[in-house]
CSV table of C-alpha atoms and ligand atoms in Angstrom, one decimal:
chain,number,residue,atom,x,y,z
A,118,MET,CA,0.0,-0.2,0.3
A,119,GLU,CA,1.2,3.8,-0.6
A,120,SER,CA,0.2,7.4,0.6
A,121,THR,CA,-0.9,9.2,-2.2
A,122,ASP,CA,-0.6,11.8,0.2
A,123,ALA,CA,2.0,14.7,-0.7
A,124,ARG,CA,4.9,15.5,1.6
A,125,PRO,CA,7.6,18.6,1.3
A,126,LEU,CA,11.2,16.9,0.4
A,127,ARG,CA,14.0,17.0,3.1
A,128,PRO,CA,17.9,17.1,2.1
A,129,ASP,CA,17.8,13.5,3.6
A,130,ASP,CA,15.6,12.9,1.1
A,131,ALA,CA,18.4,13.2,-1.4
A,132,ALA,CA,19.5,9.9,-1.6
A,133,GLY,CA,16.3,7.9,-1.9
A,134,LEU,CA,15.4,10.6,-4.7
A,135,THR,CA,18.6,9.8,-6.7
A,136,HIS,CA,17.1,6.4,-7.7
A,137,LEU,CA,13.7,7.9,-8.9
A,138,SER,CA,16.2,10.4,-11.1
A,139,ALA,CA,18.2,7.5,-11.8
A,140,GLU,CA,15.5,5.4,-13.0
A,141,ALA,CA,14.8,7.7,-15.7
A,142,GLY,CA,18.4,7.9,-17.1
A,143,TRP,CA,18.8,11.3,-16.1
A,144,ASN,CA,22.4,12.3,-14.6
A,145,GLN,CA,21.8,14.2,-11.4
A,146,THR,CA,23.8,13.0,-8.2
A,147,ALA,CA,22.5,13.6,-4.7
A,148,LEU,CA,24.5,16.2,-4.5
A,149,ASP,CA,22.5,18.0,-7.3
A,150,TRP,CA,19.2,16.5,-5.1
A,151,ARG,CA,20.4,18.2,-1.9
A,152,LEU,CA,21.5,21.7,-3.9
A,153,ILE,CA,17.6,21.5,-4.8
A,154,LEU,CA,16.8,20.7,-1.5
A,155,ASP,CA,19.0,23.2,0.0
A,156,HIS,CA,18.1,26.6,-2.0
A,157,GLY,CA,14.4,25.4,-3.5
A,158,ALA,CA,12.0,23.5,-1.8
A,159,GLY,CA,9.6,20.1,-3.2
A,160,GLU,CA,7.4,17.6,-2.2
A,161,GLY,CA,6.9,13.9,-3.3
A,162,ILE,CA,4.7,10.9,-2.9
A,163,PHE,CA,6.3,7.7,-1.4
A,164,ALA,CA,5.1,4.3,-0.8
A,165,ALA,CA,4.6,2.0,2.3
A,166,ASP,CA,8.2,1.2,2.3
A,167,GLY,CA,9.9,5.2,2.1
A,168,GLN,CA,11.0,4.5,-1.9
A,169,PRO,CA,9.7,7.4,-3.7
A,170,LEU,CA,7.2,7.6,-6.5
A,171,ALA,CA,6.5,11.2,-7.9
A,172,SER,CA,8.6,14.4,-7.0
A,173,ALA,CA,8.3,18.0,-8.3
A,174,CYS,CA,10.6,20.9,-6.6
A,175,ARG,CA,11.4,24.4,-7.6
A,176,VAL,CA,14.7,26.5,-7.1
A,177,PRO,CA,15.2,30.2,-8.0
A,178,LEU,CA,16.1,31.4,-11.5
A,179,THR,CA,15.7,34.9,-11.9
A,180,ARG,CA,14.6,38.2,-10.2
A,181,HIS,CA,10.8,37.2,-11.1
A,182,SER,CA,11.0,33.7,-11.9
A,183,GLU,CA,11.1,30.0,-9.7
A,184,TRP,CA,12.1,27.3,-12.2
A,185,VAL,CA,9.9,23.7,-11.6
A,186,CYS,CA,12.1,20.8,-11.8
A,187,MET,CA,13.1,16.9,-10.6
A,188,VAL,CA,8.9,16.9,-12.1
A,189,LEU,CA,9.8,12.3,-11.7
A,190,VAL,CA,7.3,9.9,-11.2
A,191,THR,CA,8.2,6.3,-11.2
A,192,PRO,CA,7.2,4.6,-14.6
A,193,GLY,CA,4.8,2.1,-12.1
A,194,ALA,CA,2.8,4.8,-11.1
A,195,ARG,CA,2.3,7.1,-13.9
A,196,ARG,CA,-0.8,8.6,-15.3
A,197,ARG,CA,-2.5,8.3,-12.1
A,198,GLY,CA,-2.1,12.3,-12.0
A,199,TYR,CA,0.6,12.4,-9.6
A,200,ALA,CA,2.7,14.4,-11.4
A,201,THR,CA,-0.1,17.0,-12.4
A,202,ARG,CA,-0.9,17.1,-9.0
A,203,LEU,CA,2.6,17.8,-7.2
A,204,MET,CA,2.9,20.0,-10.4
A,205,ALA,CA,-0.1,22.1,-9.5
A,206,ARG,CA,1.0,22.7,-5.9
A,207,GLN,CA,4.4,23.8,-7.1
A,208,ILE,CA,2.9,26.5,-9.0
A,209,ALA,CA,0.6,27.3,-6.8
A,210,ALA,CA,3.8,28.6,-4.4
A,211,ILE,CA,5.5,30.0,-6.8
A,212,GLU,CA,2.8,32.1,-7.7
A,213,ALA,CA,1.6,32.9,-4.1
A,214,ALA,CA,5.1,34.3,-3.8
A,215,GLY,CA,4.2,36.8,-7.2
A,216,ARG,CA,6.8,35.1,-9.2
A,217,VAL,CA,6.4,33.3,-12.4
A,218,PRO,CA,7.2,29.7,-13.1
A,219,GLY,CA,9.3,28.3,-16.0
A,220,LEU,CA,10.8,24.7,-16.8
A,221,ASP,CA,12.4,23.1,-19.5
A,222,ALA,CA,9.9,20.1,-20.3
A,223,THR,CA,11.2,16.8,-21.9
A,224,GLU,CA,9.2,15.6,-24.6
A,225,LEU,CA,7.2,13.5,-21.7
A,226,GLY,CA,6.7,16.4,-19.7
A,227,ARG,CA,5.4,18.7,-22.0
A,228,PRO,CA,1.9,17.5,-22.0
A,229,VAL,CA,1.4,17.4,-18.9
A,230,TYR,CA,2.5,21.2,-18.7
A,231,GLU,CA,0.6,22.4,-21.7
A,232,LYS,CA,-2.8,21.7,-20.1
A,233,LEU,CA,-1.4,23.5,-16.9
A,234,GLY,CA,-1.0,26.5,-18.7
A,235,PHE,CA,2.4,26.7,-19.7
A,236,ARG,CA,3.3,27.6,-22.8
A,237,PRO,CA,7.0,27.4,-25.3
A,238,LEU,CA,9.6,29.6,-25.7
A,239,PHE,CA,12.4,28.0,-27.6
A,240,ALA,CA,13.7,24.8,-28.4
A,241,LEU,CA,16.9,23.6,-26.8
A,242,SER,CA,19.2,20.3,-27.4
A,243,ARG,CA,21.2,17.8,-25.0
A,244,TYR,CA,24.4,17.3,-27.1
A,245,ARG,CA,26.8,14.2,-25.9
A,246,ALA,CA,30.3,12.8,-26.5
A,247,THR,CA,31.9,10.1,-25.0
A,248,ARG,CA,35.4,11.0,-25.5
A,249,PRO,CA,35.0,14.7,-27.2
A,250,ARG,CA,37.8,16.1,-29.9
A,251,TRP,CA,38.0,19.6,-28.1
A,252,PRO,CA,39.8,22.7,-30.4
A,253,VAL,CA,42.9,23.1,-28.5
A,254,ASP,CA,44.2,26.8,-29.9
A,255,SER,CA,44.5,29.3,-26.7
A,256,ALA,CA,42.2,31.6,-26.6
A,257,PRO,CA,43.2,35.0,-25.3
A,258,GLY,CA,41.4,36.6,-22.2
A,259,ILE,CA,40.3,32.9,-21.2
A,260,ARG,CA,42.0,32.0,-17.2
A,261,PRO,CA,40.6,29.8,-14.5
A,262,LEU,CA,38.0,30.9,-12.3
A,263,THR,CA,37.9,31.6,-8.9
A,264,ALA,CA,36.4,32.3,-5.6
A,265,ASP,CA,37.3,36.2,-5.7
A,266,ASP,CA,35.3,36.0,-9.2
A,267,LEU,CA,32.4,35.2,-7.8
A,268,PRO,CA,30.7,38.6,-7.0
A,269,ALA,CA,31.4,40.4,-10.4
A,270,LEU,CA,30.3,36.9,-12.2
A,271,ALA,CA,27.0,36.6,-10.3
A,272,ALA,CA,26.6,40.8,-11.1
A,273,TYR,CA,27.3,39.5,-14.8
A,274,ASP,CA,25.1,36.4,-14.7
A,275,ALA,CA,21.7,38.9,-13.1
A,276,ALA,CA,23.0,41.7,-16.2
A,277,ALA,CA,23.6,39.2,-18.9
A,278,THR,CA,20.7,36.6,-18.5
A,279,GLY,CA,18.4,38.1,-15.3
A,280,GLY,CA,20.1,35.3,-13.5
A,281,ASP,CA,19.6,35.7,-9.7
A,282,ARG,CA,21.5,32.2,-8.8
A,283,ALA,CA,24.8,33.3,-6.8
A,284,PHE,CA,23.9,30.2,-4.9
A,285,LEU,CA,24.5,27.6,-7.9
A,286,LEU,CA,27.6,29.4,-9.5
A,287,ASP,CA,29.4,29.2,-6.0
A,288,HIS,CA,28.2,25.8,-5.7
A,289,LEU,CA,29.9,24.7,-9.6
A,290,LEU,CA,32.6,26.5,-8.7
A,291,ARG,CA,33.6,24.0,-6.0
A,292,ARG,CA,32.3,21.2,-7.4
A,293,LEU,CA,34.1,21.0,-10.3
A,294,PRO,CA,37.0,23.7,-10.2
A,295,GLN,CA,38.6,22.4,-13.1
A,296,ALA,CA,36.4,23.1,-15.7
A,297,ALA,CA,35.7,27.2,-14.1
A,298,TRP,CA,36.9,29.5,-17.1
A,299,VAL,CA,35.7,33.0,-17.4
A,300,ALA,CA,36.9,35.5,-20.3
A,301,SER,CA,37.5,39.3,-19.5
A,302,GLU,CA,38.7,42.0,-21.0
A,303,ASP,CA,40.2,45.1,-19.7
A,304,GLY,CA,38.8,44.1,-15.9
A,305,GLN,CA,35.3,43.1,-17.7
A,306,ILE,CA,33.8,40.0,-17.8
A,307,ARG,CA,32.7,39.0,-20.8
A,308,GLY,CA,31.6,35.4,-20.4
A,309,TYR,CA,32.0,32.6,-18.7
A,310,ALA,CA,31.4,28.2,-18.2
A,311,LEU,CA,31.0,26.1,-15.3
A,312,GLY,CA,30.9,22.4,-14.9
A,313,ARG,CA,29.2,19.2,-12.7
A,314,ASP,CA,30.0,16.1,-12.7
A,315,GLY,CA,26.8,13.8,-12.7
A,316,LEU,CA,26.0,9.9,-12.5
A,317,LYS,CA,26.4,9.3,-16.2
A,318,ALA,CA,28.3,12.3,-18.0
A,319,SER,CA,29.9,15.4,-16.3
A,320,SER,CA,28.1,18.5,-18.2
A,321,ILE,CA,29.6,22.5,-19.2
A,322,GLY,CA,27.2,24.8,-17.9
A,323,PRO,CA,25.5,27.3,-17.3
A,324,LEU,CA,27.9,28.5,-20.5
A,325,VAL,CA,27.0,32.7,-20.6
A,326,ALA,CA,28.9,34.9,-23.0
A,327,ASP,CA,28.9,38.5,-24.8
A,328,THR,CA,29.5,36.9,-28.4
A,329,PRO,CA,29.5,33.5,-30.0
A,330,ALA,CA,33.3,33.1,-30.4
A,331,ILE,CA,33.5,33.9,-26.9
A,332,ALA,CA,31.1,31.2,-26.1
A,333,ILE,CA,32.8,28.1,-27.9
A,334,ALA,CA,36.7,29.5,-26.4
A,335,LEU,CA,35.1,29.1,-23.5
A,336,ALA,CA,33.7,25.7,-23.8
A,337,ALA,CA,36.6,24.2,-25.3
A,338,ALA,CA,38.6,25.4,-22.4
A,339,ALA,CA,35.6,23.6,-19.9
A,340,GLY,CA,35.5,21.0,-21.7
A,341,LEU,CA,39.1,20.0,-21.8
A,342,ALA,CA,39.6,19.6,-18.6
A,343,ILE,CA,36.7,17.6,-18.2
A,344,ALA,CA,38.0,13.6,-18.8
A,345,GLY,CA,35.1,11.2,-20.2
A,346,PRO,CA,32.1,11.1,-21.2
A,347,THR,CA,30.2,14.9,-21.4
A,348,VAL,CA,27.0,17.0,-22.1
A,349,ILE,CA,25.9,20.3,-22.9
A,350,ASP,CA,22.2,21.1,-23.5
A,351,VAL,CA,21.9,24.4,-25.8
A,352,PRO,CA,20.1,26.7,-27.0
A,353,ASP,CA,19.0,25.6,-31.0
A,354,ALA,CA,19.7,29.0,-31.8
A,355,ALA,CA,23.3,28.6,-30.9
A,356,ALA,CA,24.3,27.5,-34.6
A,357,GLY,CA,27.9,28.2,-33.8
A,358,LEU,CA,28.6,26.5,-31.1
A,359,VAL,CA,26.3,23.8,-32.5
A,360,ALA,CA,28.8,23.3,-35.3
A,361,MET,CA,31.3,23.4,-33.0
A,362,LEU,CA,30.3,20.6,-30.8
A,363,GLU,CA,29.5,18.4,-33.7
A,364,ALA,CA,33.2,18.7,-34.8
A,365,ALA,CA,34.3,17.6,-31.6
A,366,GLY,CA,32.2,14.5,-31.8
A,367,PHE,CA,29.6,15.4,-30.2
A,368,VAL,CA,25.8,14.2,-30.9
A,369,ARG,CA,22.2,15.3,-30.3
A,370,GLU,CA,20.8,13.2,-28.1
A,371,ARG,CA,17.3,14.8,-27.3
A,372,GLY,CA,15.3,17.9,-27.0
A,373,PHE,CA,13.4,20.0,-24.5
A,374,THR,CA,11.5,22.9,-24.7
A,375,ARG,CA,11.6,26.1,-22.7
A,376,MET,CA,8.1,26.6,-21.3
A,377,VAL,CA,6.4,29.2,-18.8
A,378,LYS,CA,3.2,30.3,-17.3
A,379,GLY,CA,3.0,34.2,-17.4
A,380,THR,CA,5.7,36.2,-18.3
A,381,ASP,CA,9.0,37.1,-17.6
A,382,ALA,CA,11.2,39.1,-20.1
A,383,ALA,CA,14.8,37.6,-19.0
A,384,LEU,CA,13.6,34.0,-20.3
A,385,ASP,CA,11.7,35.3,-23.2
A,386,ARG,CA,15.2,35.3,-25.4
A,387,THR,CA,18.2,33.0,-25.8
A,388,GLY,CA,20.5,36.0,-25.8
A,389,ALA,CA,23.8,35.6,-23.8
A,390,LEU,CA,22.6,31.7,-23.1
A,391,TYR,CA,24.8,29.3,-24.5
A,392,ALA,CA,24.4,26.6,-22.2
A,393,LEU,CA,22.3,25.8,-19.7
A,394,ALA,CA,23.4,24.6,-16.1
A,395,GLY,CA,20.8,22.2,-16.7
A,396,PRO,CA,17.4,21.9,-17.1
A,397,GLU,CA,16.5,21.6,-13.7
A,398,PHE,CA,18.7,25.1,-13.0
A,399,GLY,CA,17.5,26.6,-15.9
B,527,COA,C1,6.1,13.4,-17.6
B,527,COA,C2,5.9,12.2,-16.2
B,527,COA,C3,6.6,13.5,-14.6
B,527,COA,C4,4.3,12.6,-15.9
B,527,COA,O1,3.5,11.7,-15.0
B,527,COA,P1,2.1,11.4,-14.9
B,527,COA,O2,2.2,11.4,-13.3
B,527,COA,O3,1.9,9.6,-15.6
B,527,COA,O4,1.3,12.4,-15.2
B,527,COA,P2,-0.1,12.6,-15.0
B,527,COA,O5,-0.3,11.1,-14.6
B,527,COA,O6,-0.3,13.6,-14.2
B,527,COA,O7,-0.6,13.1,-16.6
B,527,COA,C5,-1.5,14.4,-16.6
B,527,COA,C6,-1.4,14.5,-18.5
B,527,COA,O8,-0.3,14.3,-19.1
B,527,COA,C7,-0.7,13.9,-20.6
B,527,COA,N1,0.5,12.8,-20.4
B,527,COA,C8,0.9,12.0,-19.5
B,527,COA,N2,1.6,11.4,-19.8
B,527,COA,C9,1.6,11.7,-21.0
B,527,COA,C10,2.5,10.4,-22.4
B,527,COA,N3,3.6,10.0,-21.8
B,527,COA,N4,1.8,10.5,-24.0
B,527,COA,C11,0.9,11.6,-23.7
B,527,COA,N5,0.5,12.2,-23.0
B,527,COA,C12,0.6,12.6,-21.6
B,527,COA,C13,-2.1,12.9,-20.1
B,527,COA,O9,-3.0,14.2,-20.9
B,527,COA,C14,-2.7,13.5,-18.8
B,527,COA,O10,-3.8,12.8,-18.1
B,527,COA,P3,-4.3,11.6,-18.8
B,527,COA,O11,-4.0,10.7,-17.7
B,527,COA,O12,-6.0,11.7,-17.9
B,527,COA,O13,-4.7,11.4,-20.2
B,527,COA,C15,6.4,10.9,-16.3
B,527,COA,O14,5.9,10.4,-17.5
B,527,COA,C16,7.9,10.7,-16.1
B,527,COA,O15,8.3,10.8,-15.2
B,527,COA,N6,9.0,10.7,-17.2
B,527,COA,C17,10.1,10.8,-17.2
B,527,COA,C18,10.7,12.1,-16.6
B,527,COA,C19,10.5,13.2,-17.2
B,527,COA,O16,10.5,12.8,-18.5
B,527,COA,N7,9.8,14.1,-16.3
B,527,COA,C20,9.4,15.6,-17.1
B,527,COA,C21,10.5,16.5,-16.9
B,527,COA,S1,9.8,18.0,-17.9
């Protein structure tokens, strides 16, 4: 028997929840669940033995929006309305705080979100390579990111993407420091890349830059520091970066749709965003 009551998720649920995401073939580790539950919130439905059956969470993204993420239902409990119910509660909490809910939907998630009033903004794709062949040309103005850069980095990110996510930048710098790079010119930040280890692959992102050339150089610098399978989630509009990734051996694995319920101008365009922190972080 299971209880169909939802209860708030706690940081110490992270290890159990990792089974739910791993079962769906996702890349998150217990550290990612921890980060989401430490800085955001979520609810879950659990079986009598404590195994999680369903989850939905939210994390801060911009000044005006919160990101809905980790909407997962174990295959044996699908089509019972769990995702819709848990989502509705996340949406209500976000809207009650005067914010706009946004998300990056998988193909399975999109019909659930359309019914809940989300509209599509733009398309993104996940690219994967087992052993990428990155271009090794050194690019001027690119150097490793350090903790001293974090205040200026948060300000750059806020101006370039509307992001209000200093907690995430700080976490990723500590999580995979070798993948953290910054581009600067005359002391001004012109772009940055961060990365993260994962269950099945390491990922590059966020990747934010003033120009496509800077984004390409930063992606290569971050990528060269990562050994083994690598993924990166790129807006389809970033054609130059996609061409470089394909030349480096990346293959498109699946698509996502950025969706929003309401309006947040910061989410409407890809602009300086060349790679997501991941669909769960925007
Ligand atoms: C997407 C997912 C969370 C849906 O969970 P769920 O609890 O089965 O969804 P619900 O029962 O609330 O479905 C609500 C409605 O969405 C639509 N829907 C859900 N799954 C669908 C599917 N596979 N195909 C078409 N429509 C679907 C249906 O209209 C459904 O209503 P109905 O059952 O009355 O017809 C689940 O399939 C899942 O965990 N998938 C893997 C992870 C994933 O992709 N998560 C989404 C991340 S954005």
